[in-house]
Each structure stands twice: as structure tokens, then as C-alpha cells.
Amino acid sequence: MNNNLNNESENGLGRHVIQYPDDISFCAGCSACEIVCGLVHEGVSSPSVKRIFLERGEKQSLQHAVLTCQHCDDHPCYEKCPKQDLAMCIDEKGIVYINQDECIGCGLCAKACKFEPSRINFNKKTEKTKRKAYKCDLCRTRENGPACIEYCQVKCIGLSDWPMPEKA
Amino acid sequence: MEKLYGYTGKIARINLTDKSVTEIPTSNYVPKYLGGRGVCNKIFWDEVGPEVGAFDPENKIIYMTGPTTATGIPTGGRSVMTGISPNNLPEQYSWSGIGGWFGAEVKFAGYDGFIIEGKAAEPTYLYIEDGDIQFLSAKNLWGKLVHDTQNKLEEIHGRDVNSIVIGPAGENLMRNASITTSNDNVAAKSGFGAVFGSKNLKAITAKGTGAVVPASAEKVLELRRRMANPLMDHKPLVVEPGHSIGPANFAEAKGGFKKAYVACSHGCNQHCNMLMLDMKSAFKDEKVNHVEKCVSVFAFGFEEDVPYGGPGDTFVTEKNHTLACKMIPREGGPPDESDEHFGEMFNFQRGDKLDFWKPDFDKGSVINDLCNEYGVDKWDVIVWLLPWLSMGKKEGVFDEIDLGMEIDVESEEFVKYLLDMIVYRKGYYGNLLAEGMARAIRTLGKEKFGDTIYQGRYSQVTGDRLDLPISLETAWGHCVHWQGRGFEASMEKPAWVATNLHQMNSTRDTQTIAHHHDYFKNYVELKDDPCRSPLTAQAVIMGENKAEIKDSVTCCDWQSPDLFWMDMEAQMFEAATGFKTTEAELNEAAERSKLLFRAIIIRNYGRDRNMEVNAIFPIMTYPDPWGQTVTWKEWNDLVDIYYHERGWDKETGWPTRAVYERFGLGFVADELEKIGKLPAN
């Protein structure tokens, strides 16, 4: 894995984390993707800092959807940020990321996200002065790339520009 | 207070009678009592004395997570609850472990655990959200099945809540009622679902946005990479032609059935639970999904017992020590033939021929669904109730019994009728069987309804017919589990004397958290006379201490212990808490927890040697698949050795003052001395 590829594409979505179909790998529902996201970024485990979302199926189904930031080419989250290029930034590879130190916790980026539910984690219950937004940055500074993919025990997620794994 | 890593720092005391909540600092108990069951034991010792019954408001459910819970350390998602068990005979202090996402959610909501006491005036559920605990009316939930309750709570509080709930069995005080998570993980063996019911408590729902901070995120990630050698490869949904353990039990699924593997608890790095998709429901036309781990497979067909792999099933070498979590997803691979002991370790034999019921895929699904939805311990249904009816009918024991429908365990309709009758306590027999098998059989008359010999058991090792009682009861009102006869009987004497010793010292089936493991080199030494070898007792003590650790740190019985990575749990504890901990220090804390448990059952229930030897011995008088039993003398020799190794008095089975003091429990010795429960020396 590496993060050296350009994060732009022709379909309006950038390089992003995808979930494979069940017949390639079935999500074990372990939450490892959510947990390691917080561990590698903040050193904590918390629903409030994860940037990948395991949406559990109806309670009895145990068939889960992994929801991720699609890294849209037109990045409305970036466009709406009042501290553009300070809080919401774009790096040299085109990855939109949040500089946590500068984020003022206004929540406009989360609101601007095209997807429902929003792929930017913004906890309104946090005390106002401590609010921050958390968005997938593809672990852009991490040598092994996205930690969620590295630590997925059944490799049910991968990167959108990888060749689709073969069925067993 | 110094910052605690791993823990959230608070335990809630929740009084259902007066709807009050108070908070207790977790630091009152840790690190000395670790977390989980260690903390539960200390709280129970401090707060619940003798004379309290399981359904009294004075009984408490003490629920605790461990310091690893929600940190991302594999298997830390498991949690534990303790209290007086209605399913034990007699009612005694007991425990029950549970997986799922609930434990992690409780920590995200700000608590390491809670003590539930009193009794609500009307049906109630607790809603815990970010440090706030509310008592809400469960009038609209009462009577609902387990999954309907889970779904309703989601409707009310949102998709991201996690709940533990009871079904109608718990509401109606069925003594083996379970408590169920959203992914069909259960706390079942102790019947705490009925304690919830007795307190008018239908459910506990949690939602949290807080953070759990491990001392070393880097170490957590290292453990994720290492523990139990994670698959780290694709695991697709597949279609299987049918389902069974043992060739005679194979139940064909018409058109096949879809199967996948899922993790049982938050943050695990394994997927040892089988998910069976689009299965027949007992309650509705639409198909449902089931999670299966262990005993459920026998609902689909029970013609023969589990197969025997050889002593290597229990006694391991470095080359051949596959952890249990690799077993169901079949990722363990075949045994390593380069092992110098390979020939002695592996000797496949089919399990006993039992002829309890024929394979029937849909009926098996219905049995499991009934247990899941009513909230009943599957073990008691699949291993005890239904085999009892099957064997008893063949022996003519029930000729004079009228259940209102002909007894026929091959019939799906009968099984549905039976469970409905028991769960809702319909009629004399429904009410009687809801009291649990051990109590029901005593009321009916144990000699006839428990001890009648079933003539249909045949060893597939020797071909001999072997005696088996129609009631597969062992000690403390529980049914057999890896004990050499009845169910999961396919283990030789050196292994089953150990599992029976485990259970003798406890108050319930121990094989959910203390599957017996030992080194093959010890097997070579002890196999000819396992009851006279200190190695047997030492391995049991190791297993018992590891069980305390597993339920306290917390971690899973299917990954722990790894006999070739014995400080794994210490590394987990240290990664979560930052407390420098060696294997020996963690073992010391486990001894302390075990001693507290021992002291509780001595103080509250008069436990002594005579009581426990007599409780466990009868089941071992029936032969194992090789025709082996144990004599009274043999068994007592083993108990002598075990007590000696523990430092307990041989005559009474009571730990001495010196032992209590060695583990920082002088105050326990003082109290026991006052009531005459401390040995003279």
C-alpha cells in the first residue's frame, strides 16, 4: 500500500476507501476500521473521532455497510470551510484533510458533505469550544497508507483504484 | 485522582427501587482487582451477604467491562456480570460473560460498569447516554421478543444505540433465561435474564460519544497484528450444502444455505462466530439470520456426539496448538505432521452414537430461533431438555406424563409447543420446567426422571453400549460440557478429570471460560494416573487463574490462554492501563479474585469439601467413551492434591489465613474467622 497516487479521478470521486461485495469478503463487523482510525490519528478509541463508519444492518441481519469519505473532486467541505487552507486543506496529492489545530468546530464542512449520513464526523454534543470536525485523510502521512485497510482482518475494504480482488 | 488509562474511571450504582444513581470511582478497585469479574467479586463480597435469594431485590447484578474494553485490544469487547444465579442449584453467586458491542458503548458513555440493585415498581429500562442514566417505562416493551425489543429501542433512541435485553423467558422468571446483545451474544448460563425480570428490568440501552484512552496505542496495534495470528485476508460469503458436526448429524439445506463469519465483540481481530443467513424463523414467514458459535449446531441433528481428535485436542505442543477461534471458521489447518508427538496426539474417533434426534435443517433453525427470541439458554434446551425428552420417551419414563401434545423431539411443532408452554409457564408442566431442569427433575422424582439409564448410547471407539442417565446433569444444576459423557464427551480421562475439577470448585459450568488446556509433555507424565499427579491439579489451577484473568482484563476464552505466549494477557493489561505488569503479577491478581469467589461461596453458602465432592462425583460414575470412570478414592486423591497446591485446608476445602494474607485479603480472613469458616492452621 502507498499513498503516492494522485487523488483525482474522472468520475467526480477521488481515490477513497471502498467496501468489497460480500462474495469477495464479508464484513466481520469487528469495528477495527473505526477503532484504528482513532488510534493512529489521536491515540484514542472513540465514536467521535472516527473517520470511517460501520453502519450496522438491522439488528438481526449482521450485514454491515462501511461508509467512507468519497474524496469528491469538487470537495464542497473544503469550499464551505471559513478557514480554507488553514483548517480544511488540500495537500500536494489532492487529498482534502483537516488541520485539527486550526479547526474551529463550526460544522459547516459536515453540513456541506453531499452524502447522507455525512462522511465528516462532527459531534454537536461536544462542548462548543472543544468541537472539531474529523474527516478521512487517507492516512496521508502514514507510510503504510490507510490504517483501516491495513488492520481489517478480513480485508473487506480496499482503495477505489485498486484492481477488484478475485472471487474465491 | 491520577489519570487512569483504559478505564473510564466511574462505576454507576443504579437503584431501581428509588431511581437513584450514584457514582463510585473505579480507582477504589483497580488495579488491585483488575476490572471485570475481579471488581465484581470485591463488590459482591462487600455488599451482599448470606440469606439473599436470586429473585430478592437485595440481589445485585454487578456488570463490569475490563480495562481493555473499547481500547481496540482484541477480545477486550467482552464484559461480565455477576450476582446470585437462579439457575444454579442451590442458588449461589455466579457469573456470566457476554460479547457484543454493549460493553464498549457503556465505556463510550462514560462508565466502566454498574451495580444494579433494588426492584423497579413497574417495567423499566435504563437508558445510558454520556454520563446520564434515565429510568424509562418499558410498558411498551414488556412481552416483546428479543429482536423486537432490540429493534424498538433503536426506533426510540436511534440506530447507533447498543442494548442488552431480555425476552419473555426473563420476564416470566424462567430460571435459565438469558440476556442478549444486538448480535445474539448472550449471558445465559447463570440465568441472569430472570434476575432482570425479577427486578422489572427489560433492557439497558447505551449510547456514548466519549473516548477510551489506552496507555499505548502503538502496543494496541501490535497486539492487533499478533494475537491469534489474524487472517488478514478475504473471507467471503459462501453457500454450503448443509450443516453438522459429526457425519451422522449432517442436515441438508435444500438449495444450500449462505454462511459467513463475524466477530462476536467490539474490536476483536477474529471472526469465530458463524452467521447463517436466510434461515427459517419460529415466529414469522420471513427468513432471519442467526449467529452460531458452539452448541447451536446440535439443534440441526444429534445422532452422535462430537468426534475425538486425540489427546492433542487438549494437550498441546508448540507445533500443534491451534487456538479455538480458528476452529469454527476452519482456519487452523491440519495438524503439523512434523511434530515428533504427532502420532500420539492425533487419533481421530467418532463420538458416541446417541440417537437423540435425526438431522433436520429447518427444525434446527427453529430451535435456535426459539431460544434466541424467547431469551433462553440454548445449552439447557439443546443439551438437557430435548435429549432428556428423547431418552426418557424411549425408556418409557414419560408414559404417564401428559404435556398436552405427544412428546416428539423430531417434530418442529412439538418443539415450538414445548418452548411456548415453558416460557409462558402454561399449566403444571410449563410452570415446573420453567424452574429449570435440575429443580423440575427433583420435583418429578430424580430416581425415575433423572437417573433412569438410557439404553441407546454406543461407543464408536469400542462398539460397546454404555450407560448414560436420561438427565445429563452435573454439578450445581448445570448440564455436562466437555466432561467425558453425555455431550462433548469425546475426551479421555486425563482431560475430563480436569474439567470436572474445574466445575467442582465453581458454582456453574466453567467450560465457557476455562476450556481445559495443558502441555502434551505433561500428558505423557500424567496420563496413566491423572488423579494422582500434581500436574493435573497444577493445570487446573493455571486454567482457573487464566479464567479469572480473562473475565477481568477482559479477553476471550477462545484466544486465551496461548500456552506458548503466557504473558499475552499481561501485555494486554499493560497496553490498556500503563500499569507495568508481569505474568506473575497478573496471576497474583487472578489468585486474589479466585480467593474472593471462594470466600463468598464459603461465607454465603457454606461451601466445603464435602459439599463439592458430592456435587461433582455422581456424573463421573457413568463411563466415558472408553468405558472409564473414576473411583471415590481416585477422585478424593485428586482433590487432596488440588487443595494442597492451592494452599487450602484438605479437610474443609477452606483457604487458610496465610493464603488470604499472601494475596492482600487479610480482611476476608478476619470476617471468615468470626463466623468459624477459617481452618485452624
mmCIF file of C-alpha atoms in Angstrom, chain A residues 20 22-32 35-36 39-40 43-48 55-63 123 125 150-155 165 168, chain B residues 70 72 101 108 129-130 147 151 154 159 161 182-183 208-212 221 224-225 232-237 260 262-263 266-271 275 277 288-289 291:
data_model
loop_
_atom_site.group_PDB
_atom_site.id
_atom_site.type_symbol
_atom_site.label_atom_id
_atom_site.label_comp_id
_atom_site.label_asym_id
_atom_site.label_seq_id
_atom_site.Cartn_x
_atom_site.Cartn_y
_atom_site.Cartn_z
ATOM 1 C CA TYR A 20 -15.973 -5.039 -1.371
ATOM 2 C CA ASP A 22 -19.923 -9.982 0.179
ATOM 3 C CA ASP A 23 -18.762 -12.642 -2.235
ATOM 4 C CA ILE A 24 -15.279 -11.160 -2.139
ATOM 5 C CA SER A 25 -15.205 -10.594 1.593
ATOM 6 C CA PHE A 26 -17.935 -10.333 4.201
ATOM 7 C CA CYS A 27 -17.533 -7.577 6.789
ATOM 8 C CA ALA A 28 -16.961 -9.257 10.174
ATOM 9 C CA GLY A 29 -18.436 -6.240 11.956
ATOM 10 C CA CYS A 30 -15.486 -6.039 14.332
ATOM 11 C CA SER A 31 -15.209 -2.224 14.193
ATOM 12 C CA ALA A 32 -11.449 -2.460 13.734
ATOM 13 C CA ILE A 35 -11.040 1.902 16.156
ATOM 14 C CA VAL A 36 -7.665 2.026 14.444
ATOM 15 C CA LEU A 39 -5.779 5.147 17.436
ATOM 16 C CA VAL A 40 -3.459 6.220 14.616
ATOM 17 C CA GLY A 43 -4.279 7.731 20.148
ATOM 18 C CA VAL A 44 -7.810 7.138 21.434
ATOM 19 C CA SER A 45 -10.783 4.940 20.650
ATOM 20 C CA SER A 46 -13.985 6.944 20.286
ATOM 21 C CA PRO A 47 -17.079 7.210 18.106
ATOM 22 C CA SER A 48 -16.420 10.950 17.993
ATOM 23 C CA GLU A 55 -23.279 1.263 9.657
ATOM 24 C CA ARG A 56 -24.739 -1.800 11.244
ATOM 25 C CA GLY A 57 -27.542 -3.552 9.453
ATOM 26 C CA GLU A 58 -30.911 -4.220 11.014
ATOM 27 C CA LYS A 59 -30.141 -5.740 14.358
ATOM 28 C CA GLN A 60 -30.594 -9.329 13.348
ATOM 29 C CA SER A 61 -29.005 -9.148 9.932
ATOM 30 C CA LEU A 62 -25.364 -8.559 10.898
ATOM 31 C CA GLN A 63 -24.782 -7.361 7.360
ATOM 32 C CA ASN A 123 -20.272 15.729 17.288
ATOM 33 C CA LYS A 125 -22.873 17.238 21.753
ATOM 34 C CA GLU A 150 -4.193 -2.428 6.948
ATOM 35 C CA TYR A 151 -5.971 -3.654 10.087
ATOM 36 C CA CYS A 152 -9.126 -5.052 8.508
ATOM 37 C CA GLN A 153 -8.935 -8.706 9.497
ATOM 38 C CA VAL A 154 -10.988 -9.909 6.519
ATOM 39 C CA LYS A 155 -9.810 -7.327 4.006
ATOM 40 C CA PRO A 165 -9.884 -8.797 -5.850
ATOM 41 C CA ALA A 168 -12.784 -17.158 -4.137
ATOM 42 C CA ALA B 70 -13.229 -0.429 23.754
ATOM 43 C CA GLY B 72 -9.160 -1.908 20.349
ATOM 44 C CA TRP B 101 -20.897 -4.009 21.282
ATOM 45 C CA PHE B 108 -18.029 5.419 25.485
ATOM 46 C CA GLU B 129 -26.071 8.327 27.383
ATOM 47 C CA ASP B 130 -22.847 10.174 28.009
ATOM 48 C CA HIS B 147 -35.151 -8.877 18.484
ATOM 49 C CA ASN B 151 -35.460 -3.005 17.162
ATOM 50 C CA GLU B 154 -33.385 1.527 18.034
ATOM 51 C CA ARG B 159 -29.616 3.211 15.136
ATOM 52 C CA VAL B 161 -27.511 2.564 20.416
ATOM 53 C CA SER B 182 -27.890 -6.943 19.364
ATOM 54 C CA ASN B 183 -25.729 -9.597 17.685
ATOM 55 C CA GLY B 208 -21.816 7.158 24.071
ATOM 56 C CA THR B 209 -19.579 9.615 22.297
ATOM 57 C CA GLY B 210 -16.711 9.693 24.756
ATOM 58 C CA ALA B 211 -13.175 8.424 24.320
ATOM 59 C CA VAL B 212 -11.403 5.454 25.829
ATOM 60 C CA LEU B 221 -1.859 -2.033 17.241
ATOM 61 C CA ARG B 224 -3.957 -6.485 16.826
ATOM 62 C CA ARG B 225 -1.303 -7.728 14.441
ATOM 63 C CA MET B 232 -5.748 -10.532 7.175
ATOM 64 C CA ASP B 233 -7.246 -11.939 4.005
ATOM 65 C CA HIS B 234 -10.602 -12.061 2.279
ATOM 66 C CA LYS B 235 -13.350 -14.147 3.885
ATOM 67 C CA PRO B 236 -16.288 -14.278 1.500
ATOM 68 C CA LEU B 237 -19.880 -15.286 1.990
ATOM 69 C CA ALA B 260 -20.316 -16.003 6.651
ATOM 70 C CA VAL B 262 -18.421 -12.466 12.053
ATOM 71 C CA ALA B 263 -16.720 -11.129 15.158
ATOM 72 C CA HIS B 266 -16.234 -4.889 19.640
ATOM 73 C CA GLY B 267 -12.654 -4.727 18.469
ATOM 74 C CA CYS B 268 -11.924 -8.415 18.088
ATOM 75 C CA ASN B 269 -9.414 -9.332 15.397
ATOM 76 C CA GLN B 270 -11.071 -12.702 14.733
ATOM 77 C CA HIS B 271 -14.407 -13.849 13.312
ATOM 78 C CA LEU B 275 -23.525 -16.199 10.577
ATOM 79 C CA LEU B 277 -28.322 -16.234 6.556
ATOM 80 C CA VAL B 288 -33.929 -14.484 9.605
ATOM 81 C CA ASN B 289 -30.195 -14.577 10.243
ATOM 82 C CA VAL B 291 -25.290 -16.367 14.767
#
